[in-house]
Amino acid sequence: MRLLVGLGNPGARYADNRHNVGFMVIDEIARAARAAPWRRKFQGEVTEATLDGERVLLLKPQTYMNESGRAVSEAQRFYKIALEDIVVFHDELDLAPAKLRVKKGGGNAGHNGLRSITAQCGNEYRRVRLGIGHPGDKKAVHAYVLSDFAKAEQPWVEDLARACADHAGLLARGEDAAFQNKLHIAMADRGWGGKDDKRD
C-alpha cells in the first residue's frame, strides 16, 4: 500500500489558504478516483482508492500543520508502510505559482508540516512540491501562506489539482519522474508554461 498525504490546516477558516493546497490536491485525487467517503482515523481524515491498480491510502492530517507527523506516523505504523511509499503534497514558496517538482528527502525549507513528518517518520519520503510563489519579503511569509488564493489564481490551482489527479497513478507506481513530466506538459497545455522561476 502507498500513503498519499495532503498537508493543510483543518477547518473552514483555512480551507482556501495557500498553505492548504495539499488538501486541495488530495481532495481532487479522491474525487477523481471515486474514493470512499472520508472518515476520521489516525488523527486525520482518510479514505482508500485504487490508482492504476495500486491500493493507496489518502490522508489529510487534522492536527494543524505543525503536528502533521503525528497523523502520518500513525497511518504508517498501522499499515506498515515503507518510508519511500509515502508521498506528501505540500505548498512550496520557492517555486513559482503553478509549478511542481517531485523529490525524495532533502531539506524542509522551514515548512513546519514537513519538519513534523521528518521528526516522526524519518526524512526519505517523497514530496510533491506545489509552487505558490513567494511574497518577496521573509517577514510577509506567515501572512501570505495563511491568506486565501486570489480569485485570479483559482484557475491554475484547479488545473494543477486536476492534473495531479489525472496522473496520480504514476506516483502510486513509483514513477515520480514520469509524473513530474506529465504535469509539466499538462500545465503547459493549459497555458501555465511560462518562465520556470525556480529557486532551490
PDB file of C-alpha atoms in Angstrom:
ATOM      1  CA  MET A   1       0.000   0.000   0.000  1.00  0.00           C
ATOM      2  CA  ARG A   2       1.062   3.572  -0.727  1.00  0.00           C
ATOM      3  CA  LEU A   3       0.243   6.529   1.525  1.00  0.00           C
ATOM      4  CA  LEU A   4      -0.604   9.827  -0.195  1.00  0.00           C
ATOM      5  CA  VAL A   5      -0.762  12.762   2.209  1.00  0.00           C
ATOM      6  CA  GLY A   6      -2.054  16.271   1.591  1.00  0.00           C
ATOM      7  CA  LEU A   7      -0.913  18.937   4.037  1.00  0.00           C
ATOM      8  CA  GLY A   8      -3.080  21.770   5.330  1.00  0.00           C
ATOM      9  CA  ASN A   9      -4.880  23.142   8.355  1.00  0.00           C
ATOM     10  CA  PRO A  10      -8.336  21.849   9.351  1.00  0.00           C
ATOM     11  CA  GLY A  11     -11.462  23.984   9.455  1.00  0.00           C
ATOM     12  CA  ALA A  12     -13.378  26.331   7.181  1.00  0.00           C
ATOM     13  CA  ARG A  13     -11.283  29.412   8.010  1.00  0.00           C
ATOM     14  CA  TYR A  14      -8.197  27.809   6.416  1.00  0.00           C
ATOM     15  CA  ALA A  15      -9.884  25.936   3.569  1.00  0.00           C
ATOM     16  CA  ASP A  16      -8.848  28.308   0.757  1.00  0.00           C
ATOM     17  CA  ASN A  17      -5.429  29.273   2.162  1.00  0.00           C
ATOM     18  CA  ARG A  18      -2.290  28.859   0.076  1.00  0.00           C
ATOM     19  CA  HIS A  19      -0.963  26.658   2.902  1.00  0.00           C
ATOM     20  CA  ASN A  20      -3.841  24.240   2.176  1.00  0.00           C
ATOM     21  CA  VAL A  21      -3.055  23.491  -1.452  1.00  0.00           C
ATOM     22  CA  GLY A  22      -2.011  19.974  -0.376  1.00  0.00           C
ATOM     23  CA  PHE A  23      -5.545  19.351   0.923  1.00  0.00           C
ATOM     24  CA  MET A  24      -6.982  20.708  -2.331  1.00  0.00           C
ATOM     25  CA  VAL A  25      -4.924  18.293  -4.429  1.00  0.00           C
ATOM     26  CA  ILE A  26      -5.642  15.229  -2.283  1.00  0.00           C
ATOM     27  CA  ASP A  27      -9.374  16.072  -2.342  1.00  0.00           C
ATOM     28  CA  GLU A  28      -9.279  16.150  -6.141  1.00  0.00           C
ATOM     29  CA  ILE A  29      -7.401  12.838  -6.279  1.00  0.00           C
ATOM     30  CA  ALA A  30     -10.071  11.267  -4.045  1.00  0.00           C
ATOM     31  CA  ARG A  31     -12.874  12.716  -6.167  1.00  0.00           C
ATOM     32  CA  ALA A  32     -11.362  11.606  -9.467  1.00  0.00           C
ATOM     33  CA  ALA A  33     -10.678   8.103  -8.134  1.00  0.00           C
ATOM     34  CA  ARG A  34     -14.226   7.826  -6.762  1.00  0.00           C
ATOM     35  CA  ALA A  35     -12.774   7.002  -3.359  1.00  0.00           C
ATOM     36  CA  ALA A  36     -14.958   6.021  -0.431  1.00  0.00           C
ATOM     37  CA  PRO A  37     -16.266   8.839   1.814  1.00  0.00           C
ATOM     38  CA  TRP A  38     -13.695  10.398   4.108  1.00  0.00           C
ATOM     39  CA  ARG A  39     -13.659   9.028   7.665  1.00  0.00           C
ATOM     40  CA  ARG A  40     -11.879  10.061  10.849  1.00  0.00           C
ATOM     41  CA  LYS A  41      -8.850   7.945  11.729  1.00  0.00           C
ATOM     42  CA  PHE A  42      -5.151   8.394  12.566  1.00  0.00           C
ATOM     43  CA  GLN A  43      -5.796  11.961  13.831  1.00  0.00           C
ATOM     44  CA  GLY A  44      -6.869  12.817  10.324  1.00  0.00           C
ATOM     45  CA  GLU A  45      -9.374  12.189   7.563  1.00  0.00           C
ATOM     46  CA  VAL A  46      -8.679   9.114   5.461  1.00  0.00           C
ATOM     47  CA  THR A  47     -10.065   7.232   2.515  1.00  0.00           C
ATOM     48  CA  GLU A  48      -8.827   4.442   0.265  1.00  0.00           C
ATOM     49  CA  ALA A  49      -8.644   4.335  -3.506  1.00  0.00           C
ATOM     50  CA  THR A  50      -7.115   2.316  -6.310  1.00  0.00           C
ATOM     51  CA  LEU A  51      -4.830   4.207  -8.690  1.00  0.00           C
ATOM     52  CA  ASP A  52      -3.597   2.345 -11.762  1.00  0.00           C
ATOM     53  CA  GLY A  53      -4.128  -0.945  -9.934  1.00  0.00           C
ATOM     54  CA  GLU A  54      -2.260   0.200  -6.808  1.00  0.00           C
ATOM     55  CA  ARG A  55      -4.045   0.372  -3.464  1.00  0.00           C
ATOM     56  CA  VAL A  56      -3.498   3.750  -1.806  1.00  0.00           C
ATOM     57  CA  LEU A  57      -4.495   5.384   1.455  1.00  0.00           C
ATOM     58  CA  LEU A  58      -5.260   9.103   1.158  1.00  0.00           C
ATOM     59  CA  LEU A  59      -4.728  11.147   4.325  1.00  0.00           C
ATOM     60  CA  LYS A  60      -5.443  14.729   5.394  1.00  0.00           C
ATOM     61  CA  PRO A  61      -3.970  15.281   8.892  1.00  0.00           C
ATOM     62  CA  GLN A  62      -6.360  17.191  11.163  1.00  0.00           C
ATOM     63  CA  THR A  63      -3.729  18.085  13.758  1.00  0.00           C
ATOM     64  CA  TYR A  64      -2.848  21.508  12.307  1.00  0.00           C
ATOM     65  CA  MET A  65       0.190  21.834  10.111  1.00  0.00           C
ATOM     66  CA  ASN A  66       2.841  21.863  12.865  1.00  0.00           C
ATOM     67  CA  GLU A  67       1.815  18.387  14.087  1.00  0.00           C
ATOM     68  CA  SER A  68       1.186  16.684  10.723  1.00  0.00           C
ATOM     69  CA  GLY A  69       3.729  13.979  11.539  1.00  0.00           C
ATOM     70  CA  ARG A  70       1.547  12.540  14.281  1.00  0.00           C
ATOM     71  CA  ALA A  71      -1.163  11.555  11.787  1.00  0.00           C
ATOM     72  CA  VAL A  72       1.296  10.357   9.151  1.00  0.00           C
ATOM     73  CA  SER A  73       3.245   8.196  11.603  1.00  0.00           C
ATOM     74  CA  GLU A  74       0.060   6.576  12.973  1.00  0.00           C
ATOM     75  CA  ALA A  75      -1.086   5.593   9.484  1.00  0.00           C
ATOM     76  CA  GLN A  76       2.407   4.439   8.538  1.00  0.00           C
ATOM     77  CA  ARG A  77       2.713   2.184  11.585  1.00  0.00           C
ATOM     78  CA  PHE A  78      -0.798   0.746  11.269  1.00  0.00           C
ATOM     79  CA  TYR A  79      -0.311  -0.319   7.649  1.00  0.00           C
ATOM     80  CA  LYS A  80       3.465  -0.957   7.944  1.00  0.00           C
ATOM     81  CA  ILE A  81       4.123   1.399   5.022  1.00  0.00           C
ATOM     82  CA  ALA A  82       7.739   1.878   3.956  1.00  0.00           C
ATOM     83  CA  LEU A  83       9.006   5.458   4.132  1.00  0.00           C
ATOM     84  CA  GLU A  84       9.659   5.558   0.392  1.00  0.00           C
ATOM     85  CA  ASP A  85       5.989   4.651  -0.199  1.00  0.00           C
ATOM     86  CA  ILE A  86       4.819   7.873   1.476  1.00  0.00           C
ATOM     87  CA  VAL A  87       4.105  10.804  -0.859  1.00  0.00           C
ATOM     88  CA  VAL A  88       3.424  14.224   0.684  1.00  0.00           C
ATOM     89  CA  PHE A  89       1.767  17.061  -1.272  1.00  0.00           C
ATOM     90  CA  HIS A  90       2.655  20.463   0.160  1.00  0.00           C
ATOM     91  CA  ASP A  91       2.857  24.159  -0.666  1.00  0.00           C
ATOM     92  CA  GLU A  92       6.267  25.401  -1.802  1.00  0.00           C
ATOM     93  CA  LEU A  93       7.302  29.059  -1.532  1.00  0.00           C
ATOM     94  CA  ASP A  94      10.437  28.543  -3.606  1.00  0.00           C
ATOM     95  CA  LEU A  95       8.584  27.510  -6.749  1.00  0.00           C
ATOM     96  CA  ALA A  96       6.639  29.898  -8.941  1.00  0.00           C
ATOM     97  CA  PRO A  97       2.830  29.574  -8.863  1.00  0.00           C
ATOM     98  CA  ALA A  98       1.515  26.635 -10.925  1.00  0.00           C
ATOM     99  CA  LYS A  99       4.924  24.922 -10.948  1.00  0.00           C
ATOM    100  CA  LEU A 100       5.549  21.488  -9.457  1.00  0.00           C
ATOM    101  CA  ARG A 101       8.576  19.427  -8.508  1.00  0.00           C
ATOM    102  CA  VAL A 102       8.894  15.929  -7.068  1.00  0.00           C
ATOM    103  CA  LYS A 103      11.810  14.987  -4.854  1.00  0.00           C
ATOM    104  CA  LYS A 104      12.754  12.397  -2.261  1.00  0.00           C
ATOM    105  CA  GLY A 105      14.231  13.512   1.050  1.00  0.00           C
ATOM    106  CA  GLY A 106      16.235  16.701   1.263  1.00  0.00           C
ATOM    107  CA  GLY A 107      15.698  19.792   3.379  1.00  0.00           C
ATOM    108  CA  ASN A 108      12.378  21.001   4.709  1.00  0.00           C
ATOM    109  CA  ALA A 109      12.946  24.684   3.831  1.00  0.00           C
ATOM    110  CA  GLY A 110      11.260  25.886   7.007  1.00  0.00           C
ATOM    111  CA  HIS A 111       8.000  24.056   6.238  1.00  0.00           C
ATOM    112  CA  ASN A 112       6.548  23.058   9.608  1.00  0.00           C
ATOM    113  CA  GLY A 113       4.457  20.219   8.205  1.00  0.00           C
ATOM    114  CA  LEU A 114       7.481  18.590   6.592  1.00  0.00           C
ATOM    115  CA  ARG A 115       9.580  19.192   9.702  1.00  0.00           C
ATOM    116  CA  SER A 116       6.977  17.367  11.808  1.00  0.00           C
ATOM    117  CA  ILE A 117       6.786  14.396   9.417  1.00  0.00           C
ATOM    118  CA  THR A 118      10.574  14.132   9.307  1.00  0.00           C
ATOM    119  CA  ALA A 119      10.756  14.192  13.116  1.00  0.00           C
ATOM    120  CA  GLN A 120       8.110  11.472  13.451  1.00  0.00           C
ATOM    121  CA  CYS A 121       8.851   9.218  10.482  1.00  0.00           C
ATOM    122  CA  GLY A 122      12.278   9.958   9.013  1.00  0.00           C
ATOM    123  CA  ASN A 123      13.308  12.108   6.077  1.00  0.00           C
ATOM    124  CA  GLU A 124      13.414   9.868   2.986  1.00  0.00           C
ATOM    125  CA  TYR A 125       9.770  10.162   1.988  1.00  0.00           C
ATOM    126  CA  ARG A 126       8.687  11.595  -1.356  1.00  0.00           C
ATOM    127  CA  ARG A 127       7.478  15.182  -1.658  1.00  0.00           C
ATOM    128  CA  VAL A 128       5.347  16.789  -4.345  1.00  0.00           C
ATOM    129  CA  ARG A 129       6.220  20.472  -4.081  1.00  0.00           C
ATOM    130  CA  LEU A 130       3.315  22.623  -5.246  1.00  0.00           C
ATOM    131  CA  GLY A 131       4.532  26.110  -6.148  1.00  0.00           C
ATOM    132  CA  ILE A 132       2.659  29.035  -4.608  1.00  0.00           C
ATOM    133  CA  GLY A 133       5.313  31.712  -5.178  1.00  0.00           C
ATOM    134  CA  HIS A 134       6.979  33.921  -2.578  1.00  0.00           C
ATOM    135  CA  PRO A 135       5.670  37.266  -1.283  1.00  0.00           C
ATOM    136  CA  GLY A 136       9.164  38.735  -1.702  1.00  0.00           C
ATOM    137  CA  ASP A 137       9.732  39.591   1.942  1.00  0.00           C
ATOM    138  CA  LYS A 138      10.543  36.962   4.550  1.00  0.00           C
ATOM    139  CA  LYS A 139       8.535  38.891   7.140  1.00  0.00           C
ATOM    140  CA  ALA A 140       5.419  38.564   4.959  1.00  0.00           C
ATOM    141  CA  VAL A 141       5.599  34.770   4.561  1.00  0.00           C
ATOM    142  CA  HIS A 142       3.401  33.833   7.542  1.00  0.00           C
ATOM    143  CA  ALA A 143       0.533  36.100   6.470  1.00  0.00           C
ATOM    144  CA  TYR A 144       0.978  35.090   2.830  1.00  0.00           C
ATOM    145  CA  VAL A 145       0.671  31.321   3.317  1.00  0.00           C
ATOM    146  CA  LEU A 146      -2.299  31.771   5.666  1.00  0.00           C
ATOM    147  CA  SER A 147      -4.158  34.019   3.203  1.00  0.00           C
ATOM    148  CA  ASP A 148      -6.550  32.731   0.566  1.00  0.00           C
ATOM    149  CA  PHE A 149      -5.625  32.274  -3.051  1.00  0.00           C
ATOM    150  CA  ALA A 150      -6.740  35.323  -5.007  1.00  0.00           C
ATOM    151  CA  LYS A 151      -9.655  34.912  -7.389  1.00  0.00           C
ATOM    152  CA  ALA A 152      -7.259  35.298 -10.322  1.00  0.00           C
ATOM    153  CA  GLU A 153      -5.198  32.355  -9.016  1.00  0.00           C
ATOM    154  CA  GLN A 154      -8.094  29.918  -8.788  1.00  0.00           C
ATOM    155  CA  PRO A 155      -7.864  28.706 -12.423  1.00  0.00           C
ATOM    156  CA  TRP A 156      -4.261  27.493 -12.106  1.00  0.00           C
ATOM    157  CA  VAL A 157      -4.922  25.988  -8.664  1.00  0.00           C
ATOM    158  CA  GLU A 158      -7.829  23.998 -10.092  1.00  0.00           C
ATOM    159  CA  ASP A 159      -5.843  22.970 -13.162  1.00  0.00           C
ATOM    160  CA  LEU A 160      -2.902  21.846 -11.018  1.00  0.00           C
ATOM    161  CA  ALA A 161      -5.132  19.776  -8.730  1.00  0.00           C
ATOM    162  CA  ARG A 162      -6.891  18.204 -11.708  1.00  0.00           C
ATOM    163  CA  ALA A 163      -3.615  17.368 -13.444  1.00  0.00           C
ATOM    164  CA  CYS A 164      -2.268  15.774 -10.251  1.00  0.00           C
ATOM    165  CA  ALA A 165      -5.406  13.662 -10.015  1.00  0.00           C
ATOM    166  CA  ASP A 166      -5.196  12.662 -13.679  1.00  0.00           C
ATOM    167  CA  HIS A 167      -1.661  11.314 -13.263  1.00  0.00           C
ATOM    168  CA  ALA A 168      -1.589  10.228  -9.588  1.00  0.00           C
ATOM    169  CA  GLY A 169      -1.369   6.591 -10.676  1.00  0.00           C
ATOM    170  CA  LEU A 170       2.222   7.244 -11.756  1.00  0.00           C
ATOM    171  CA  LEU A 171       3.088   8.268  -8.198  1.00  0.00           C
ATOM    172  CA  ALA A 172       1.341   5.170  -6.864  1.00  0.00           C
ATOM    173  CA  ARG A 173       3.581   3.076  -9.139  1.00  0.00           C
ATOM    174  CA  GLY A 174       6.705   4.931  -8.035  1.00  0.00           C
ATOM    175  CA  GLU A 175       7.190   6.658 -11.396  1.00  0.00           C
ATOM    176  CA  ASP A 176       7.962  10.105  -9.995  1.00  0.00           C
ATOM    177  CA  ALA A 177       9.899  11.435 -12.988  1.00  0.00           C
ATOM    178  CA  ALA A 178       7.095  10.438 -15.364  1.00  0.00           C
ATOM    179  CA  PHE A 179       4.539  12.094 -13.068  1.00  0.00           C
ATOM    180  CA  GLN A 180       6.527  15.326 -12.973  1.00  0.00           C
ATOM    181  CA  ASN A 181       6.951  15.318 -16.755  1.00  0.00           C
ATOM    182  CA  LYS A 182       3.232  14.689 -17.349  1.00  0.00           C
ATOM    183  CA  LEU A 183       2.368  17.566 -15.004  1.00  0.00           C
ATOM    184  CA  HIS A 184       4.677  19.964 -16.818  1.00  0.00           C
ATOM    185  CA  ILE A 185       3.089  19.032 -20.144  1.00  0.00           C
ATOM    186  CA  ALA A 186      -0.458  19.225 -18.745  1.00  0.00           C
ATOM    187  CA  MET A 187       0.082  22.646 -17.188  1.00  0.00           C
ATOM    188  CA  ALA A 188       1.781  23.990 -20.335  1.00  0.00           C
ATOM    189  CA  ASP A 189      -1.150  22.721 -22.405  1.00  0.00           C
ATOM    190  CA  ARG A 190      -3.473  24.674 -20.109  1.00  0.00           C
ATOM    191  CA  GLY A 191      -1.463  27.833 -20.646  1.00  0.00           C
ATOM    192  CA  TRP A 192       0.639  27.764 -17.482  1.00  0.00           C
ATOM    193  CA  GLY A 193       4.010  27.081 -19.120  1.00  0.00           C
ATOM    194  CA  GLY A 194       5.808  30.404 -18.866  1.00  0.00           C
ATOM    195  CA  LYS A 195       9.140  31.086 -17.268  1.00  0.00           C
ATOM    196  CA  ASP A 196      10.284  28.493 -14.755  1.00  0.00           C
ATOM    197  CA  ASP A 197      11.060  30.751 -11.798  1.00  0.00           C
ATOM    198  CA  LYS A 198      12.641  28.131  -9.561  1.00  0.00           C
ATOM    199  CA  ARG A 199      14.742  28.911  -6.502  1.00  0.00           C
ATOM    200  CA  ASP A 200      16.076  25.696  -4.940  1.00  0.00           C
TER     201      ASP A 200
END
